[in-house]
Amino acid sequence: MDMLRNRKVQIAGQAVIITALVGGTGAFVALNKSVNLTVDGQSEQVRTFGSSVGDVLAAQGLEVDERDAVQPGADTRIERDMNIVLNTAKDLDLTIDGVPVEEWTTANTVGQALADLGVEAEGAEVSLPLDETLTEDGAAFEVVTPKGVTVVADGEQKVVNATTTTVSEVLAEAGVEVSGEDIVSAPLTSPVTDGQVLDVLRVKSETKAVEEKIEKKTTVKESASLDRGETKVEEKGKDGVREVVYDIRTVDGAEVKKEKVSEKVVAEPVDAVVVKGTRAPEPTPAEDSSTGGGSDSGSSEDSGSSGSGSSGSGSGNSGGTMSKQEIIDMLGGPGTRWYKIVKCESEFNPRAVNQQNRAHFGLFQFKLATWQSVGGKGNPVDASPQEQFKRAKILQEKAGWGQWACA
């Protein structure tokens, strides 16, 4: 009886052990899961007892930096055959169009990194292949992007579309040579940007000899052999010439600096000589036929004659007794200045009145105030031609020929 009981106990114990073993195997199988792990593009299948993505990564000895990209998140619960992707952060020593840039990326290739950074790789020059794999140690590479740059030089515009880095490279691509004095709108070593305009100004320095005129001088001599108011050119004179040497600096053809270096006289100027008459003119026949002299012919008019028709030399009507030819002769005949003035001002009419303003009178078109300033009385049209001529000569001596536009 005791032996049977012990046997049953033994069998029961064995059953417990077997049941325990069977139950443990089920638990082992239930807790050990297979997952697909991809790290920086490299995939493998791993088995884990962990309950979260973070447990799986830790079990593989992977320390996750805050910049790393983990999908799904580290706290995500593990499921059988799930995909876990870890892209680690990689530091980049990058130079874009000659400008150093420190960046980082979780991309796995050079091409992906450029796309991640927003750099257009198409048409660009990249120092590493776009499919080059990036490691956790990062990478150093250069990128030169295509740019359209306008070069303005020598009156022309050239658009350069190329993967050039500096101003000097763009100019070389455009076939524009720059000398030591030329001015470029940006330093030759500076980087260029898309859409930039480069101006090239041509600077030229030269020494130039030019001939310049030396103005002649005019000497005026007085002569009693000519009547007052008459002049004669005794010597025409001649301008001189000097040669002047200049240092000239131009920018795009425009002169910006001019310095005199030397000068010498090639031909001396010759002064002009003008003879001015001082002789009082002799009385004309018309004046002789009057009261006895040119200087007295206006005395009656100066005394206030109204020109009523009396035969005195001061009478206004007495002027009418002179014919046009007599007036011309009184003025010295054609070719004299007085002839030219009277022909222009009044057409030899001693009673002419300006019909536009009715403010200018007689042979010489006096204003009343001017007439009175030279001793005239009343209105010039009431004075004889001789008297008008006398007052005109007084005015010319006081104020010059500029009193008449026709002179």
CSV table of N, CA and C in Angstrom, one decimal, residues 78-214:
chain,number,residue,atom,x,y,z
A,78,ILE,N,6.9,46.1,-28.7
A,78,ILE,CA,7.4,45.2,-29.7
A,78,ILE,C,6.3,44.3,-30.2
A,79,GLU,N,6.2,44.1,-31.5
A,79,GLU,CA,5.4,43.1,-32.1
A,79,GLU,C,6.2,42.2,-33.0
A,80,ARG,N,5.8,41.0,-33.1
A,80,ARG,CA,6.6,40.0,-33.9
A,80,ARG,C,6.7,40.5,-35.4
A,81,ASP,N,7.9,40.4,-35.9
A,81,ASP,CA,8.2,40.7,-37.3
A,81,ASP,C,8.0,42.2,-37.6
A,82,MET,N,8.0,43.0,-36.6
A,82,MET,CA,7.9,44.5,-36.9
A,82,MET,C,9.2,45.0,-37.5
A,83,ASN,N,9.2,46.2,-38.1
A,83,ASN,CA,10.3,46.8,-38.7
A,83,ASN,C,10.8,48.0,-37.8
A,84,ILE,N,12.0,48.0,-37.4
A,84,ILE,CA,12.6,49.1,-36.7
A,84,ILE,C,13.7,49.7,-37.5
A,85,VAL,N,13.7,51.0,-37.6
A,85,VAL,CA,14.6,51.7,-38.5
A,85,VAL,C,15.3,52.8,-37.6
A,86,LEU,N,16.7,52.7,-37.6
A,86,LEU,CA,17.5,53.7,-36.9
A,86,LEU,C,18.4,54.4,-37.9
A,87,ASN,N,18.3,55.7,-38.0
A,87,ASN,CA,19.2,56.5,-38.8
A,87,ASN,C,19.9,57.4,-37.9
A,88,THR,N,21.2,57.2,-37.8
A,88,THR,CA,22.0,58.0,-36.8
A,88,THR,C,22.4,59.4,-37.4
A,89,ALA,N,22.6,60.3,-36.5
A,89,ALA,CA,23.0,61.7,-36.9
A,89,ALA,C,24.4,61.6,-37.4
A,90,LYS,N,24.7,62.3,-38.5
A,90,LYS,CA,26.1,62.3,-39.0
A,90,LYS,C,26.5,63.8,-39.3
A,91,ASP,N,27.6,64.2,-38.8
A,91,ASP,CA,28.1,65.6,-39.0
A,91,ASP,C,28.7,65.7,-40.4
A,92,LEU,N,28.4,66.8,-41.0
A,92,LEU,CA,29.0,67.0,-42.4
A,92,LEU,C,29.9,68.3,-42.4
A,93,ASP,N,31.0,68.1,-43.0
A,93,ASP,CA,32.0,69.2,-43.3
A,93,ASP,C,31.7,69.6,-44.7
A,94,LEU,N,30.8,70.5,-44.9
A,94,LEU,CA,30.3,70.8,-46.3
A,94,LEU,C,30.7,72.2,-46.7
A,95,THR,N,31.1,72.3,-48.0
A,95,THR,CA,31.4,73.6,-48.6
A,95,THR,C,30.5,73.7,-49.8
A,96,ILE,N,29.6,74.8,-49.8
A,96,ILE,CA,28.7,75.0,-50.9
A,96,ILE,C,29.1,76.3,-51.6
A,97,ASP,N,29.4,76.2,-52.8
A,97,ASP,CA,29.9,77.4,-53.6
A,97,ASP,C,30.9,78.2,-52.9
A,98,GLY,N,31.9,77.5,-52.4
A,98,GLY,CA,33.0,78.1,-51.7
A,98,GLY,C,32.8,78.6,-50.3
A,99,VAL,N,31.6,78.4,-49.8
A,99,VAL,CA,31.3,78.8,-48.4
A,99,VAL,C,31.2,77.6,-47.5
A,100,PRO,N,32.1,77.6,-46.5
A,100,PRO,CA,32.0,76.4,-45.6
A,100,PRO,C,30.7,76.4,-44.8
A,101,VAL,N,30.1,75.2,-44.6
A,101,VAL,CA,28.9,75.1,-43.9
A,101,VAL,C,29.0,73.9,-43.0
A,102,GLU,N,28.7,74.0,-41.7
A,102,GLU,CA,28.6,72.9,-40.7
A,102,GLU,C,27.2,72.5,-40.6
A,103,GLU,N,26.9,71.2,-41.0
A,103,GLU,CA,25.5,70.7,-41.0
A,103,GLU,C,25.6,69.3,-40.4
A,104,TRP,N,24.4,68.7,-40.1
A,104,TRP,CA,24.3,67.3,-39.8
A,104,TRP,C,23.0,66.8,-40.5
A,105,THR,N,23.0,65.5,-40.6
A,105,THR,CA,21.9,64.8,-41.3
A,105,THR,C,21.7,63.4,-40.8
A,106,THR,N,20.5,62.9,-40.9
A,106,THR,CA,20.3,61.5,-40.6
A,106,THR,C,20.2,60.7,-41.9
A,107,ALA,N,20.5,61.3,-43.0
A,107,ALA,CA,20.5,60.6,-44.3
A,107,ALA,C,21.6,59.7,-44.4
A,108,ASN,N,21.5,58.7,-45.3
A,108,ASN,CA,22.6,57.7,-45.4
A,108,ASN,C,23.5,57.8,-46.6
A,109,THR,N,23.1,58.6,-47.5
A,109,THR,CA,24.0,58.8,-48.7
A,109,THR,C,24.2,60.3,-48.9
A,110,VAL,N,25.2,60.6,-49.8
A,110,VAL,CA,25.5,62.0,-50.1
A,110,VAL,C,24.3,62.7,-50.8
A,111,GLY,N,23.7,62.0,-51.7
A,111,GLY,CA,22.5,62.5,-52.4
A,111,GLY,C,21.3,62.8,-51.5
A,112,GLN,N,21.1,61.8,-50.6
A,112,GLN,CA,20.0,62.0,-49.6
A,112,GLN,C,20.3,63.2,-48.7
A,113,ALA,N,21.5,63.3,-48.3
A,113,ALA,CA,21.9,64.4,-47.4
A,113,ALA,C,21.7,65.8,-48.1
A,114,LEU,N,22.1,65.9,-49.3
A,114,LEU,CA,21.8,67.2,-50.0
A,114,LEU,C,20.3,67.5,-50.2
A,115,ALA,N,19.6,66.4,-50.5
A,115,ALA,CA,18.1,66.6,-50.6
A,115,ALA,C,17.5,67.0,-49.2
A,116,ASP,N,18.1,66.4,-48.1
A,116,ASP,CA,17.6,66.7,-46.8
A,116,ASP,C,18.0,68.2,-46.4
A,117,LEU,N,19.1,68.7,-47.0
A,117,LEU,CA,19.5,70.1,-46.7
A,117,LEU,C,18.9,71.1,-47.7
A,118,GLY,N,18.1,70.6,-48.7
A,118,GLY,CA,17.5,71.5,-49.6
A,118,GLY,C,18.5,72.0,-50.7
A,119,VAL,N,19.6,71.3,-50.9
A,119,VAL,CA,20.5,71.7,-52.0
A,119,VAL,C,20.2,70.9,-53.2
A,120,GLU,N,20.0,71.6,-54.3
A,120,GLU,CA,19.7,71.0,-55.6
A,120,GLU,C,21.0,70.3,-56.2
A,121,ALA,N,20.9,69.0,-56.3
A,121,ALA,CA,22.1,68.3,-56.8
A,121,ALA,C,22.2,68.2,-58.3
A,122,GLU,N,21.0,68.3,-59.0
A,122,GLU,CA,21.0,68.2,-60.4
A,122,GLU,C,21.8,69.3,-61.1
A,123,GLY,N,22.7,68.9,-61.9
A,123,GLY,CA,23.5,69.9,-62.6
A,123,GLY,C,24.7,70.5,-61.8
A,124,ALA,N,24.7,70.1,-60.5
A,124,ALA,CA,25.8,70.6,-59.6
A,124,ALA,C,27.0,69.7,-59.7
A,125,GLU,N,28.2,70.3,-59.3
A,125,GLU,CA,29.4,69.5,-59.2
A,125,GLU,C,29.6,69.1,-57.7
A,126,VAL,N,29.6,67.8,-57.5
A,126,VAL,CA,29.7,67.3,-56.1
A,126,VAL,C,31.0,66.5,-56.0
A,127,SER,N,31.9,66.7,-55.0
A,127,SER,CA,33.2,66.1,-54.9
A,127,SER,C,33.1,64.6,-54.6
A,128,LEU,N,31.9,64.1,-54.1
A,128,LEU,CA,31.7,62.7,-53.8
A,128,LEU,C,30.5,62.2,-54.6
A,129,PRO,N,30.5,60.9,-54.9
A,129,PRO,CA,29.4,60.4,-55.7
A,129,PRO,C,28.1,60.5,-54.8
A,130,LEU,N,27.0,60.8,-55.5
A,130,LEU,CA,25.7,61.0,-54.8
A,130,LEU,C,25.3,59.7,-54.0
A,131,ASP,N,25.7,58.5,-54.5
A,131,ASP,CA,25.3,57.3,-53.8
A,131,ASP,C,26.3,56.9,-52.7
A,132,GLU,N,27.3,57.7,-52.5
A,132,GLU,CA,28.3,57.4,-51.4
A,132,GLU,C,27.6,57.3,-50.1
A,133,THR,N,27.9,56.2,-49.4
A,133,THR,CA,27.3,55.9,-48.1
A,133,THR,C,28.0,56.8,-47.0
A,134,LEU,N,27.1,57.4,-46.2
A,134,LEU,CA,27.6,58.2,-45.1
A,134,LEU,C,27.7,57.3,-43.8
A,135,THR,N,28.8,57.5,-43.1
A,135,THR,CA,28.9,56.7,-41.8
A,135,THR,C,28.7,57.6,-40.6
A,136,GLU,N,28.7,57.1,-39.4
A,136,GLU,CA,28.5,57.9,-38.2
A,136,GLU,C,29.6,58.9,-38.1
A,137,ASP,N,30.8,58.7,-38.7
A,137,ASP,CA,31.8,59.7,-38.6
A,137,ASP,C,31.6,60.9,-39.5
A,138,GLY,N,30.5,60.8,-40.3
A,138,GLY,CA,30.2,61.9,-41.2
A,138,GLY,C,31.0,61.9,-42.5
A,139,ALA,N,31.1,63.1,-43.1
A,139,ALA,CA,31.8,63.1,-44.4
A,139,ALA,C,32.2,64.6,-44.7
A,140,ALA,N,33.2,64.8,-45.5
A,140,ALA,CA,33.6,66.1,-45.9
A,140,ALA,C,33.5,66.1,-47.5
A,141,PHE,N,32.8,67.1,-48.0
A,141,PHE,CA,32.7,67.2,-49.5
A,141,PHE,C,32.3,68.6,-49.9
A,142,GLU,N,32.4,68.9,-51.2
A,142,GLU,CA,32.2,70.2,-51.7
A,142,GLU,C,31.1,70.1,-52.8
A,143,VAL,N,30.2,71.2,-52.9
A,143,VAL,CA,29.2,71.2,-53.8
A,143,VAL,C,29.3,72.6,-54.5
A,144,VAL,N,29.3,72.6,-55.8
A,144,VAL,CA,29.2,73.8,-56.6
A,144,VAL,C,28.0,73.8,-57.5
A,145,THR,N,27.0,74.7,-57.2
A,145,THR,CA,25.7,74.7,-57.8
A,145,THR,C,25.8,75.5,-59.1
A,146,PRO,N,25.0,75.1,-60.1
A,146,PRO,CA,25.0,75.9,-61.4
A,146,PRO,C,24.3,77.3,-61.1
A,147,LYS,N,24.9,78.3,-61.7
A,147,LYS,CA,24.5,79.7,-61.5
A,147,LYS,C,24.4,80.5,-62.8
A,148,GLY,N,23.4,81.4,-62.9
A,148,GLY,CA,23.4,82.3,-64.0
A,148,GLY,C,23.9,83.6,-63.6
A,149,VAL,N,25.0,84.1,-64.1
A,149,VAL,CA,25.6,85.3,-63.8
A,149,VAL,C,25.7,86.2,-65.0
A,150,THR,N,25.3,87.5,-65.0
A,150,THR,CA,25.4,88.4,-66.1
A,150,THR,C,26.7,89.2,-66.0
A,151,VAL,N,27.5,89.2,-67.0
A,151,VAL,CA,28.8,90.0,-67.0
A,151,VAL,C,28.6,91.1,-68.0
A,152,VAL,N,28.8,92.3,-67.5
A,152,VAL,CA,28.7,93.6,-68.3
A,152,VAL,C,30.1,94.1,-68.5
A,153,ALA,N,30.5,94.1,-69.8
A,153,ALA,CA,31.9,94.6,-70.1
A,153,ALA,C,32.0,95.0,-71.5
A,154,ASP,N,32.7,96.1,-71.8
A,154,ASP,CA,33.0,96.5,-73.1
A,154,ASP,C,31.7,96.8,-73.9
A,155,GLY,N,30.7,97.3,-73.2
A,155,GLY,CA,29.4,97.6,-73.9
A,155,GLY,C,28.6,96.4,-74.2
A,156,GLU,N,28.9,95.2,-73.7
A,156,GLU,CA,28.1,94.0,-74.0
A,156,GLU,C,27.7,93.4,-72.7
A,157,GLN,N,26.6,92.6,-72.8
A,157,GLN,CA,26.2,91.7,-71.7
A,157,GLN,C,26.3,90.3,-72.1
A,158,LYS,N,27.0,89.5,-71.2
A,158,LYS,CA,27.1,88.0,-71.4
A,158,LYS,C,26.5,87.3,-70.2
A,159,VAL,N,25.7,86.3,-70.5
A,159,VAL,CA,25.1,85.5,-69.4
A,159,VAL,C,25.9,84.2,-69.3
A,160,VAL,N,26.4,83.9,-68.1
A,160,VAL,CA,27.2,82.7,-67.9
A,160,VAL,C,26.4,81.8,-67.1
A,161,ASN,N,26.1,80.6,-67.6
A,161,ASN,CA,25.4,79.5,-66.8
A,161,ASN,C,26.4,78.4,-66.6
A,162,ALA,N,27.0,78.3,-65.4
A,162,ALA,CA,28.0,77.3,-65.2
A,162,ALA,C,28.2,77.0,-63.7
A,163,THR,N,28.8,75.9,-63.4
A,163,THR,CA,29.1,75.6,-62.0
A,163,THR,C,30.4,76.2,-61.6
A,164,THR,N,30.4,77.6,-61.6
A,164,THR,CA,31.6,78.3,-61.2
A,164,THR,C,31.5,78.8,-59.7
A,165,THR,N,32.6,79.0,-59.1
A,165,THR,CA,32.6,79.4,-57.7
A,165,THR,C,32.9,80.8,-57.5
A,166,THR,N,33.9,81.4,-58.1
A,166,THR,CA,34.3,82.7,-57.8
A,166,THR,C,34.1,83.7,-59.0
A,167,VAL,N,34.3,85.0,-58.7
A,167,VAL,CA,34.1,86.0,-59.8
A,167,VAL,C,35.1,85.8,-60.9
A,168,SER,N,36.4,85.5,-60.5
A,168,SER,CA,37.4,85.3,-61.6
A,168,SER,C,37.0,84.1,-62.5
A,169,GLU,N,36.5,83.0,-61.9
A,169,GLU,CA,36.1,81.9,-62.8
A,169,GLU,C,34.9,82.3,-63.7
A,170,VAL,N,34.0,83.1,-63.2
A,170,VAL,CA,32.9,83.5,-64.1
A,170,VAL,C,33.4,84.4,-65.3
A,171,LEU,N,34.4,85.3,-64.9
A,171,LEU,CA,34.9,86.2,-66.0
A,171,LEU,C,35.7,85.3,-67.0
A,172,ALA,N,36.4,84.3,-66.5
A,172,ALA,CA,37.1,83.4,-67.5
A,172,ALA,C,36.2,82.7,-68.3
A,173,GLU,N,35.1,82.2,-67.8
A,173,GLU,CA,34.1,81.5,-68.5
A,173,GLU,C,33.4,82.4,-69.6
A,174,ALA,N,33.3,83.7,-69.3
A,174,ALA,CA,32.7,84.6,-70.2
A,174,ALA,C,33.7,85.1,-71.2
A,175,GLY,N,35.0,84.8,-71.0
A,175,GLY,CA,36.0,85.3,-72.0
A,175,GLY,C,36.4,86.7,-71.8
A,176,VAL,N,36.2,87.2,-70.6
A,176,VAL,CA,36.5,88.7,-70.3
A,176,VAL,C,37.8,88.7,-69.5
A,177,GLU,N,38.8,89.4,-70.1
A,177,GLU,CA,40.0,89.6,-69.4
A,177,GLU,C,40.0,90.9,-68.6
A,178,VAL,N,40.7,90.8,-67.5
A,178,VAL,CA,40.7,92.0,-66.6
A,178,VAL,C,42.2,92.4,-66.3
A,179,SER,N,42.5,93.6,-66.6
A,179,SER,CA,43.9,94.1,-66.4
A,179,SER,C,44.0,94.6,-65.0
A,180,GLY,N,45.3,95.0,-64.7
A,180,GLY,CA,45.5,95.5,-63.3
A,180,GLY,C,44.7,96.7,-62.9
A,181,GLU,N,44.4,97.6,-63.8
A,181,GLU,CA,43.8,98.9,-63.5
A,181,GLU,C,42.2,98.8,-63.6
A,182,ASP,N,41.7,97.8,-64.3
A,182,ASP,CA,40.3,97.6,-64.5
A,182,ASP,C,39.6,97.5,-63.1
A,183,ILE,N,38.3,97.9,-63.1
A,183,ILE,CA,37.5,97.8,-61.9
A,183,ILE,C,36.4,96.8,-62.1
A,184,VAL,N,36.3,95.9,-61.1
A,184,VAL,CA,35.2,94.9,-61.2
A,184,VAL,C,34.3,95.1,-59.9
A,185,SER,N,33.0,95.0,-60.1
A,185,SER,CA,32.1,95.4,-59.1
A,185,SER,C,32.1,94.4,-57.9
A,186,ALA,N,32.9,93.3,-58.0
A,186,ALA,CA,33.0,92.4,-56.8
A,186,ALA,C,34.4,91.9,-56.8
A,187,PRO,N,35.0,91.6,-55.6
A,187,PRO,CA,36.4,91.1,-55.6
A,187,PRO,C,36.5,89.8,-56.4
A,188,LEU,N,37.6,89.6,-57.1
A,188,LEU,CA,37.8,88.5,-58.0
A,188,LEU,C,37.7,87.1,-57.2
A,189,THR,N,38.1,87.2,-55.9
A,189,THR,CA,38.1,85.9,-55.2
A,189,THR,C,36.8,85.6,-54.5
A,190,SER,N,35.8,86.6,-54.5
A,190,SER,CA,34.6,86.4,-53.8
A,190,SER,C,33.7,85.4,-54.5
A,191,PRO,N,32.8,84.7,-53.8
A,191,PRO,CA,31.9,83.7,-54.4
A,191,PRO,C,30.8,84.5,-55.1
A,192,VAL,N,30.2,83.8,-56.1
A,192,VAL,CA,29.1,84.4,-56.9
A,192,VAL,C,27.8,83.7,-56.5
A,193,THR,N,26.7,84.4,-56.8
A,193,THR,CA,25.4,83.8,-56.5
A,193,THR,C,24.6,83.9,-57.8
A,194,ASP,N,23.5,83.0,-57.8
A,194,ASP,CA,22.7,83.0,-59.0
A,194,ASP,C,22.0,84.3,-59.2
A,195,GLY,N,22.0,84.8,-60.4
A,195,GLY,CA,21.3,86.1,-60.7
A,195,GLY,C,22.2,87.3,-60.5
A,196,GLN,N,23.4,87.1,-60.1
A,196,GLN,CA,24.3,88.2,-59.8
A,196,GLN,C,24.7,88.9,-61.1
A,197,VAL,N,25.0,90.2,-61.1
A,197,VAL,CA,25.4,91.0,-62.2
A,197,VAL,C,26.8,91.5,-61.9
A,198,LEU,N,27.8,91.2,-62.7
A,198,LEU,CA,29.2,91.7,-62.5
A,198,LEU,C,29.5,92.8,-63.6
A,199,ASP,N,29.9,94.0,-63.1
A,199,ASP,CA,30.2,95.1,-64.0
A,199,ASP,C,31.8,95.2,-64.1
A,200,VAL,N,32.3,95.3,-65.3
A,200,VAL,CA,33.7,95.4,-65.5
A,200,VAL,C,33.9,96.8,-66.1
A,201,LEU,N,34.6,97.7,-65.4
A,201,LEU,CA,34.9,99.0,-65.9
A,201,LEU,C,36.3,99.1,-66.4
A,202,ARG,N,36.5,99.5,-67.7
A,202,ARG,CA,37.9,99.6,-68.2
A,202,ARG,C,38.5,100.9,-67.8
A,203,VAL,N,39.7,100.8,-67.2
A,203,VAL,CA,40.4,102.0,-66.8
A,203,VAL,C,41.6,102.1,-67.7
A,204,LYS,N,41.8,103.3,-68.2
A,204,LYS,CA,42.9,103.6,-69.1
A,204,LYS,C,43.7,104.8,-68.7
A,205,SER,N,45.0,104.8,-68.6
A,205,SER,CA,45.8,105.9,-68.3
A,205,SER,C,46.7,106.2,-69.5
A,206,GLU,N,46.8,107.4,-70.0
A,206,GLU,CA,47.6,107.7,-71.1
A,206,GLU,C,48.1,109.2,-71.0
A,207,THR,N,49.3,109.4,-71.6
A,207,THR,CA,49.8,110.8,-71.7
A,207,THR,C,49.5,111.3,-73.1
A,208,LYS,N,48.9,112.5,-73.2
A,208,LYS,CA,48.4,113.0,-74.5
A,208,LYS,C,48.9,114.4,-74.7
A,209,ALA,N,49.4,114.8,-75.9
A,209,ALA,CA,49.7,116.1,-76.2
A,209,ALA,C,48.6,116.7,-77.1
A,210,VAL,N,48.2,117.9,-76.7
A,210,VAL,CA,47.1,118.6,-77.4
A,210,VAL,C,47.5,120.1,-77.7
A,211,GLU,N,47.1,120.6,-78.8
A,211,GLU,CA,47.3,122.0,-79.1
A,211,GLU,C,46.2,122.8,-78.7
A,212,GLU,N,46.5,124.0,-78.0
A,212,GLU,CA,45.5,124.8,-77.5
A,212,GLU,C,45.7,126.3,-78.0
A,213,LYS,N,44.6,127.0,-78.2
A,213,LYS,CA,44.7,128.4,-78.7
A,213,LYS,C,45.1,129.4,-77.6
A,214,ILE,N,46.0,130.3,-78.0
A,214,ILE,CA,46.3,131.4,-77.1
A,214,ILE,C,45.6,132.6,-77.7
